[in-house]
Amino acid sequence: MSDWSLPPGVGRGDIARLVAIMARLRDPQRGCEWDTVQTFETIAPYTIEEAYEVADAIAHGDMAELRDELGDLLLQVVFHARMAEEAGDFALPDVIAAISDKMERRHPHIFGGAENGGHHLWEQIKAEERGKKGDDSALAGVALSLPALLRAEKLQKRAARVGFDWPDPNGARDKVIEEIGEVDTATDADHRAEEIGDLLFAVVNWARKLGVEPEAALRSANAKFERRFRAMEESGGDGFAALDLDAMEQLWQAAKGAD
């Protein structure tokens, strides 16, 4: 074992090794010149990126890659906890205790005396927790840092829980058509951007009402487009970029047919 000490409250084991590595990397005298200057703000984008790489490994069904990406994501938790410990705010054992307490609190039918549980009870307890923090809005706690598409869906779901929702997909579909018309009649660039935003929000709502997860649907569409476009490039060879639109369309249709 290396000669640097482990944080109090962390047992010796696999996680302790990782914690010790991070402590060494952050050591002001003997640490890594990159790791020692990082802050919560500079590390946050990496945390988000690693979460997406976990999702990507799952989408590809690559268990070896998922193992590695989960490790990278775990490192992000340890990194943030280490910086907080250095600032005297909290340490990794506090993070683990907090999530353990939360999971037990939100599952009283498993860990407590409640007879019935499920998602409804989970959401009720979450709402009570948000109220105790001073914000009892149905929209409280939807993170601003979420991707816009995902955040739109979450906002809509929260509003739907208190009855602000279309009764069926038809109302959401009509709203999409209405928003397309408003894009067409926009008077300037700023107005057009606003209406495009409303249109995207309406499409997310329609997808939600149809039982389609919009983030996953768009991710799939991105992958499909990339796959077909790469096939076009391969078919077109070195002269692909010089082809006219009609020739490119023929290649697209061929790629689409072979997909």
mmCIF file of C-alpha atoms in Angstrom:
data_model
loop_
_atom_site.group_PDB
_atom_site.id
_atom_site.type_symbol
_atom_site.label_atom_id
_atom_site.label_comp_id
_atom_site.label_asym_id
_atom_site.label_seq_id
_atom_site.Cartn_x
_atom_site.Cartn_y
_atom_site.Cartn_z
ATOM 1 C CA MET A 1 0.000 0.000 0.000
ATOM 2 C CA SER A 2 1.226 3.519 -0.762
ATOM 3 C CA ASP A 3 2.387 5.785 2.050
ATOM 4 C CA TRP A 4 -0.334 8.432 1.848
ATOM 5 C CA SER A 5 -3.184 8.183 4.329
ATOM 6 C CA LEU A 6 -6.800 7.316 3.601
ATOM 7 C CA PRO A 7 -9.609 9.727 4.532
ATOM 8 C CA PRO A 8 -11.258 8.955 7.880
ATOM 9 C CA GLY A 9 -14.251 6.647 7.666
ATOM 10 C CA VAL A 10 -13.179 4.864 4.465
ATOM 11 C CA GLY A 11 -12.474 1.169 4.895
ATOM 12 C CA ARG A 12 -9.629 -0.614 3.147
ATOM 13 C CA GLY A 13 -10.829 -2.237 -0.045
ATOM 14 C CA ASP A 14 -11.305 -1.539 -3.712
ATOM 15 C CA ILE A 15 -12.933 1.869 -3.214
ATOM 16 C CA ALA A 16 -10.269 2.807 -0.672
ATOM 17 C CA ARG A 17 -7.565 2.274 -3.289
ATOM 18 C CA LEU A 18 -9.317 4.670 -5.663
ATOM 19 C CA VAL A 19 -9.826 7.227 -2.894
ATOM 20 C CA ALA A 20 -6.142 7.017 -2.014
ATOM 21 C CA ILE A 21 -5.138 7.473 -5.652
ATOM 22 C CA MET A 22 -7.242 10.618 -5.897
ATOM 23 C CA ALA A 23 -5.807 11.941 -2.625
ATOM 24 C CA ARG A 24 -2.308 11.493 -4.050
ATOM 25 C CA LEU A 25 -3.238 13.125 -7.380
ATOM 26 C CA ARG A 26 -4.602 16.153 -5.487
ATOM 27 C CA ASP A 27 -1.621 16.420 -3.134
ATOM 28 C CA PRO A 28 -0.278 19.998 -3.430
ATOM 29 C CA GLN A 29 3.364 18.883 -3.218
ATOM 30 C CA ARG A 30 3.415 15.453 -4.851
ATOM 31 C CA GLY A 31 0.271 15.476 -6.957
ATOM 32 C CA CYS A 32 -0.509 15.777 -10.645
ATOM 33 C CA GLU A 33 -0.168 19.299 -12.027
ATOM 34 C CA TRP A 34 -3.512 18.961 -13.848
ATOM 35 C CA ASP A 35 -5.545 17.352 -11.051
ATOM 36 C CA THR A 36 -4.373 19.768 -8.366
ATOM 37 C CA VAL A 37 -5.727 22.862 -10.136
ATOM 38 C CA GLN A 38 -9.181 21.503 -10.950
ATOM 39 C CA THR A 39 -12.362 22.865 -9.338
ATOM 40 C CA PHE A 40 -15.979 21.735 -9.158
ATOM 41 C CA GLU A 41 -16.743 23.977 -12.110
ATOM 42 C CA THR A 42 -13.957 22.649 -14.324
ATOM 43 C CA ILE A 43 -14.686 19.007 -13.506
ATOM 44 C CA ALA A 44 -18.492 19.217 -13.934
ATOM 45 C CA PRO A 45 -18.389 18.961 -17.775
ATOM 46 C CA TYR A 46 -16.319 15.772 -17.486
ATOM 47 C CA THR A 47 -18.874 14.333 -15.064
ATOM 48 C CA ILE A 48 -21.663 14.943 -17.564
ATOM 49 C CA GLU A 49 -19.563 13.538 -20.414
ATOM 50 C CA GLU A 50 -18.791 10.358 -18.485
ATOM 51 C CA ALA A 51 -22.502 9.786 -17.781
ATOM 52 C CA TYR A 52 -23.193 9.969 -21.516
ATOM 53 C CA GLU A 53 -20.350 7.553 -22.229
ATOM 54 C CA VAL A 54 -21.957 5.097 -19.806
ATOM 55 C CA ALA A 55 -25.215 5.436 -21.740
ATOM 56 C CA ASP A 56 -23.352 4.939 -25.019
ATOM 57 C CA ALA A 57 -21.743 1.717 -23.785
ATOM 58 C CA ILE A 58 -25.165 0.441 -22.746
ATOM 59 C CA ALA A 59 -26.625 1.351 -26.145
ATOM 60 C CA HIS A 60 -23.876 -0.674 -27.849
ATOM 61 C CA GLY A 61 -24.302 -3.617 -25.470
ATOM 62 C CA ASP A 62 -20.569 -3.535 -24.761
ATOM 63 C CA MET A 63 -20.098 -4.861 -21.231
ATOM 64 C CA ALA A 64 -16.316 -4.398 -21.215
ATOM 65 C CA GLU A 65 -16.760 -0.791 -22.256
ATOM 66 C CA LEU A 66 -19.555 -0.336 -19.695
ATOM 67 C CA ARG A 67 -17.244 -1.611 -16.945
ATOM 68 C CA ASP A 68 -14.609 0.950 -17.935
ATOM 69 C CA GLU A 69 -17.062 3.818 -18.287
ATOM 70 C CA LEU A 70 -18.669 3.092 -14.922
ATOM 71 C CA GLY A 71 -15.184 3.287 -13.462
ATOM 72 C CA ASP A 72 -14.660 6.673 -15.115
ATOM 73 C CA LEU A 73 -17.997 7.853 -13.704
ATOM 74 C CA LEU A 74 -17.095 6.574 -10.239
ATOM 75 C CA LEU A 75 -13.846 8.506 -10.473
ATOM 76 C CA GLN A 76 -15.885 11.672 -10.982
ATOM 77 C CA VAL A 77 -17.750 11.054 -7.712
ATOM 78 C CA VAL A 78 -14.476 10.454 -5.875
ATOM 79 C CA PHE A 79 -12.930 13.563 -7.469
ATOM 80 C CA HIS A 80 -15.788 15.848 -6.365
ATOM 81 C CA ALA A 81 -15.846 14.301 -2.895
ATOM 82 C CA ARG A 82 -12.102 14.823 -2.533
ATOM 83 C CA MET A 83 -12.355 18.511 -3.443
ATOM 84 C CA ALA A 84 -15.212 18.942 -0.980
ATOM 85 C CA GLU A 85 -13.187 17.232 1.742
ATOM 86 C CA GLU A 86 -10.246 19.564 1.096
ATOM 87 C CA ALA A 87 -12.622 22.510 1.515
ATOM 88 C CA GLY A 88 -13.952 21.069 4.786
ATOM 89 C CA ASP A 89 -17.490 20.614 3.431
ATOM 90 C CA PHE A 90 -17.965 16.834 3.287
ATOM 91 C CA ALA A 91 -16.118 13.656 2.340
ATOM 92 C CA LEU A 92 -16.895 10.456 0.445
ATOM 93 C CA PRO A 93 -18.341 8.650 3.511
ATOM 94 C CA ASP A 94 -20.842 11.532 3.834
ATOM 95 C CA VAL A 95 -21.848 11.113 0.179
ATOM 96 C CA ILE A 96 -22.377 7.386 0.674
ATOM 97 C CA ALA A 97 -24.302 7.936 3.920
ATOM 98 C CA ALA A 98 -26.516 10.584 2.307
ATOM 99 C CA ILE A 99 -27.557 8.393 -0.632
ATOM 100 C CA SER A 100 -28.044 5.390 1.676
ATOM 101 C CA ASP A 101 -30.323 7.439 3.939
ATOM 102 C CA LYS A 102 -32.212 8.772 0.918
ATOM 103 C CA MET A 103 -32.812 5.331 -0.583
ATOM 104 C CA GLU A 104 -34.119 3.984 2.712
ATOM 105 C CA ARG A 105 -36.298 7.063 3.220
ATOM 106 C CA ARG A 106 -37.802 6.817 -0.261
ATOM 107 C CA HIS A 107 -38.567 3.096 0.096
ATOM 108 C CA PRO A 108 -40.536 2.941 3.364
ATOM 109 C CA HIS A 109 -42.407 -0.126 2.081
ATOM 110 C CA ILE A 110 -39.057 -1.950 1.905
ATOM 111 C CA PHE A 111 -37.103 -0.508 4.824
ATOM 112 C CA GLY A 112 -39.924 0.871 6.983
ATOM 113 C CA GLY A 113 -43.464 0.154 8.047
ATOM 114 C CA ALA A 114 -45.395 1.302 4.977
ATOM 115 C CA GLU A 115 -47.554 -1.425 3.438
ATOM 116 C CA ASN A 116 -47.692 -0.023 -0.082
ATOM 117 C CA GLY A 117 -44.995 1.570 -2.176
ATOM 118 C CA GLY A 118 -44.084 2.018 -5.801
ATOM 119 C CA HIS A 119 -43.324 4.977 -8.044
ATOM 120 C CA HIS A 120 -46.229 7.095 -6.761
ATOM 121 C CA LEU A 121 -44.941 6.927 -3.185
ATOM 122 C CA TRP A 122 -41.391 7.650 -4.406
ATOM 123 C CA GLU A 123 -42.571 10.819 -6.158
ATOM 124 C CA GLN A 124 -44.664 11.887 -3.153
ATOM 125 C CA ILE A 125 -41.654 11.594 -0.846
ATOM 126 C CA LYS A 126 -39.472 13.494 -3.341
ATOM 127 C CA ALA A 127 -42.063 16.282 -3.467
ATOM 128 C CA GLU A 128 -42.101 16.496 0.335
ATOM 129 C CA GLU A 129 -38.294 16.725 0.352
ATOM 130 C CA ARG A 130 -38.379 19.563 -2.173
ATOM 131 C CA GLY A 131 -40.956 21.387 -0.061
ATOM 132 C CA LYS A 132 -38.684 21.199 2.961
ATOM 133 C CA LYS A 133 -36.002 22.943 0.908
ATOM 134 C CA GLY A 134 -38.311 25.950 0.464
ATOM 135 C CA ASP A 135 -39.536 25.358 -3.102
ATOM 136 C CA ASP A 136 -42.886 23.615 -3.295
ATOM 137 C CA SER A 137 -43.426 24.193 -7.023
ATOM 138 C CA ALA A 138 -44.269 21.119 -9.075
ATOM 139 C CA LEU A 139 -41.280 22.078 -11.232
ATOM 140 C CA ALA A 140 -38.773 22.355 -8.371
ATOM 141 C CA GLY A 141 -35.564 20.405 -8.696
ATOM 142 C CA VAL A 142 -35.486 19.965 -12.483
ATOM 143 C CA ALA A 143 -31.809 20.687 -13.058
ATOM 144 C CA LEU A 144 -30.913 23.577 -15.350
ATOM 145 C CA SER A 145 -27.834 21.678 -16.532
ATOM 146 C CA LEU A 146 -29.851 18.869 -18.112
ATOM 147 C CA PRO A 147 -29.826 18.644 -21.922
ATOM 148 C CA ALA A 148 -32.651 20.863 -23.177
ATOM 149 C CA LEU A 149 -34.603 17.982 -24.721
ATOM 150 C CA LEU A 150 -34.489 15.925 -21.533
ATOM 151 C CA ARG A 151 -35.306 18.934 -19.358
ATOM 152 C CA ALA A 152 -38.347 19.762 -21.510
ATOM 153 C CA GLU A 153 -39.674 16.245 -20.989
ATOM 154 C CA LYS A 154 -39.115 16.401 -17.235
ATOM 155 C CA LEU A 155 -40.839 19.783 -16.941
ATOM 156 C CA GLN A 156 -43.814 18.447 -18.877
ATOM 157 C CA LYS A 157 -44.036 15.328 -16.730
ATOM 158 C CA ARG A 158 -43.976 17.438 -13.568
ATOM 159 C CA ALA A 159 -46.753 19.679 -14.903
ATOM 160 C CA ALA A 160 -48.772 16.611 -15.919
ATOM 161 C CA ARG A 161 -48.712 15.278 -12.340
ATOM 162 C CA VAL A 162 -50.810 18.230 -11.205
ATOM 163 C CA GLY A 163 -53.210 17.952 -14.161
ATOM 164 C CA PHE A 164 -51.685 20.407 -16.649
ATOM 165 C CA ASP A 165 -51.571 18.076 -19.629
ATOM 166 C CA TRP A 166 -53.348 17.130 -22.830
ATOM 167 C CA PRO A 167 -55.885 14.337 -22.253
ATOM 168 C CA ASP A 168 -54.582 12.433 -25.314
ATOM 169 C CA PRO A 169 -51.892 12.698 -28.013
ATOM 170 C CA ASN A 170 -54.192 14.534 -30.419
ATOM 171 C CA GLY A 171 -54.032 17.784 -28.482
ATOM 172 C CA ALA A 172 -50.240 17.628 -28.418
ATOM 173 C CA ARG A 173 -50.168 16.873 -32.148
ATOM 174 C CA ASP A 174 -52.413 19.857 -32.914
ATOM 175 C CA LYS A 175 -50.048 22.048 -30.900
ATOM 176 C CA VAL A 176 -47.119 20.898 -33.061
ATOM 177 C CA ILE A 177 -49.021 21.919 -36.193
ATOM 178 C CA GLU A 178 -49.909 25.261 -34.597
ATOM 179 C CA GLU A 179 -46.268 25.922 -33.716
ATOM 180 C CA ILE A 180 -45.140 25.122 -37.278
ATOM 181 C CA GLY A 181 -47.518 27.837 -38.495
ATOM 182 C CA GLU A 182 -46.067 30.296 -35.992
ATOM 183 C CA VAL A 183 -42.543 29.556 -37.244
ATOM 184 C CA ASP A 184 -43.737 30.292 -40.794
ATOM 185 C CA THR A 185 -45.171 33.659 -39.766
ATOM 186 C CA ALA A 186 -42.252 34.766 -37.569
ATOM 187 C CA THR A 187 -41.319 38.379 -38.280
ATOM 188 C CA ASP A 188 -37.557 38.350 -37.631
ATOM 189 C CA ALA A 189 -34.668 36.097 -36.612
ATOM 190 C CA ASP A 190 -35.231 36.435 -32.859
ATOM 191 C CA HIS A 191 -38.939 35.736 -33.233
ATOM 192 C CA ARG A 192 -38.179 32.736 -35.453
ATOM 193 C CA ALA A 193 -35.737 31.321 -32.886
ATOM 194 C CA GLU A 194 -38.377 31.688 -30.168
ATOM 195 C CA GLU A 195 -40.985 29.897 -32.265
ATOM 196 C CA ILE A 196 -38.555 27.113 -33.182
ATOM 197 C CA GLY A 197 -38.013 26.625 -29.447
ATOM 198 C CA ASP A 198 -41.779 26.404 -28.916
ATOM 199 C CA LEU A 199 -41.984 23.894 -31.776
ATOM 200 C CA LEU A 200 -39.284 21.681 -30.288
ATOM 201 C CA PHE A 201 -40.995 21.846 -26.892
ATOM 202 C CA ALA A 202 -44.294 20.835 -28.533
ATOM 203 C CA VAL A 203 -42.657 17.900 -30.344
ATOM 204 C CA VAL A 204 -41.234 16.664 -27.035
ATOM 205 C CA ASN A 205 -44.725 16.880 -25.554
ATOM 206 C CA TRP A 206 -46.239 14.922 -28.448
ATOM 207 C CA ALA A 207 -43.554 12.243 -28.145
ATOM 208 C CA ARG A 208 -44.229 11.983 -24.414
ATOM 209 C CA LYS A 209 -47.957 11.539 -25.025
ATOM 210 C CA LEU A 210 -47.191 8.778 -27.542
ATOM 211 C CA GLY A 211 -45.044 6.983 -24.977
ATOM 212 C CA VAL A 212 -41.802 7.742 -26.835
ATOM 213 C CA GLU A 213 -38.729 8.932 -24.926
ATOM 214 C CA PRO A 214 -37.635 11.921 -27.041
ATOM 215 C CA GLU A 215 -33.981 11.898 -25.957
ATOM 216 C CA ALA A 216 -33.621 8.229 -26.881
ATOM 217 C CA ALA A 217 -35.550 8.722 -30.125
ATOM 218 C CA LEU A 218 -33.311 11.589 -31.229
ATOM 219 C CA ARG A 219 -30.187 9.693 -30.214
ATOM 220 C CA SER A 220 -31.359 6.798 -32.406
ATOM 221 C CA ALA A 221 -32.089 9.177 -35.283
ATOM 222 C CA ASN A 222 -28.605 10.683 -34.942
ATOM 223 C CA ALA A 223 -27.046 7.225 -35.118
ATOM 224 C CA LYS A 224 -29.140 6.301 -38.143
ATOM 225 C CA PHE A 225 -28.216 9.496 -39.985
ATOM 226 C CA GLU A 226 -24.529 9.024 -39.239
ATOM 227 C CA ARG A 227 -24.610 5.403 -40.386
ATOM 228 C CA ARG A 228 -26.327 6.249 -43.669
ATOM 229 C CA PHE A 229 -24.196 9.330 -44.351
ATOM 230 C CA ARG A 230 -20.986 7.377 -43.831
ATOM 231 C CA ALA A 231 -22.309 4.760 -46.283
ATOM 232 C CA MET A 232 -22.949 7.573 -48.791
ATOM 233 C CA GLU A 233 -19.400 8.851 -48.382
ATOM 234 C CA GLU A 234 -17.988 5.394 -48.916
ATOM 235 C CA SER A 235 -20.087 4.851 -52.054
ATOM 236 C CA GLY A 236 -19.227 8.277 -53.442
ATOM 237 C CA GLY A 237 -15.502 7.802 -52.940
ATOM 238 C CA ASP A 238 -13.020 10.650 -53.197
ATOM 239 C CA GLY A 239 -15.389 12.707 -55.329
ATOM 240 C CA PHE A 240 -18.296 12.609 -52.887
ATOM 241 C CA ALA A 241 -18.117 16.272 -51.843
ATOM 242 C CA ALA A 242 -18.202 17.374 -55.505
ATOM 243 C CA LEU A 243 -21.451 15.547 -56.304
ATOM 244 C CA ASP A 244 -24.591 17.586 -56.874
ATOM 245 C CA LEU A 245 -27.622 17.228 -54.631
ATOM 246 C CA ASP A 246 -29.454 14.847 -57.003
ATOM 247 C CA ALA A 247 -26.476 12.470 -57.054
ATOM 248 C CA MET A 248 -26.192 12.645 -53.274
ATOM 249 C CA GLU A 249 -29.900 11.900 -52.950
ATOM 250 C CA GLN A 250 -29.447 8.755 -55.038
ATOM 251 C CA LEU A 251 -26.653 7.630 -52.741
ATOM 252 C CA TRP A 252 -28.816 8.439 -49.714
ATOM 253 C CA GLN A 253 -31.685 6.331 -51.020
ATOM 254 C CA ALA A 254 -29.270 3.466 -51.698
ATOM 255 C CA ALA A 255 -27.855 3.721 -48.167
ATOM 256 C CA LYS A 256 -31.369 3.877 -46.773
ATOM 257 C CA GLY A 257 -32.391 0.780 -48.720
ATOM 258 C CA ALA A 258 -29.361 -1.147 -47.502
ATOM 259 C CA ASP A 259 -29.845 -0.122 -43.857
#
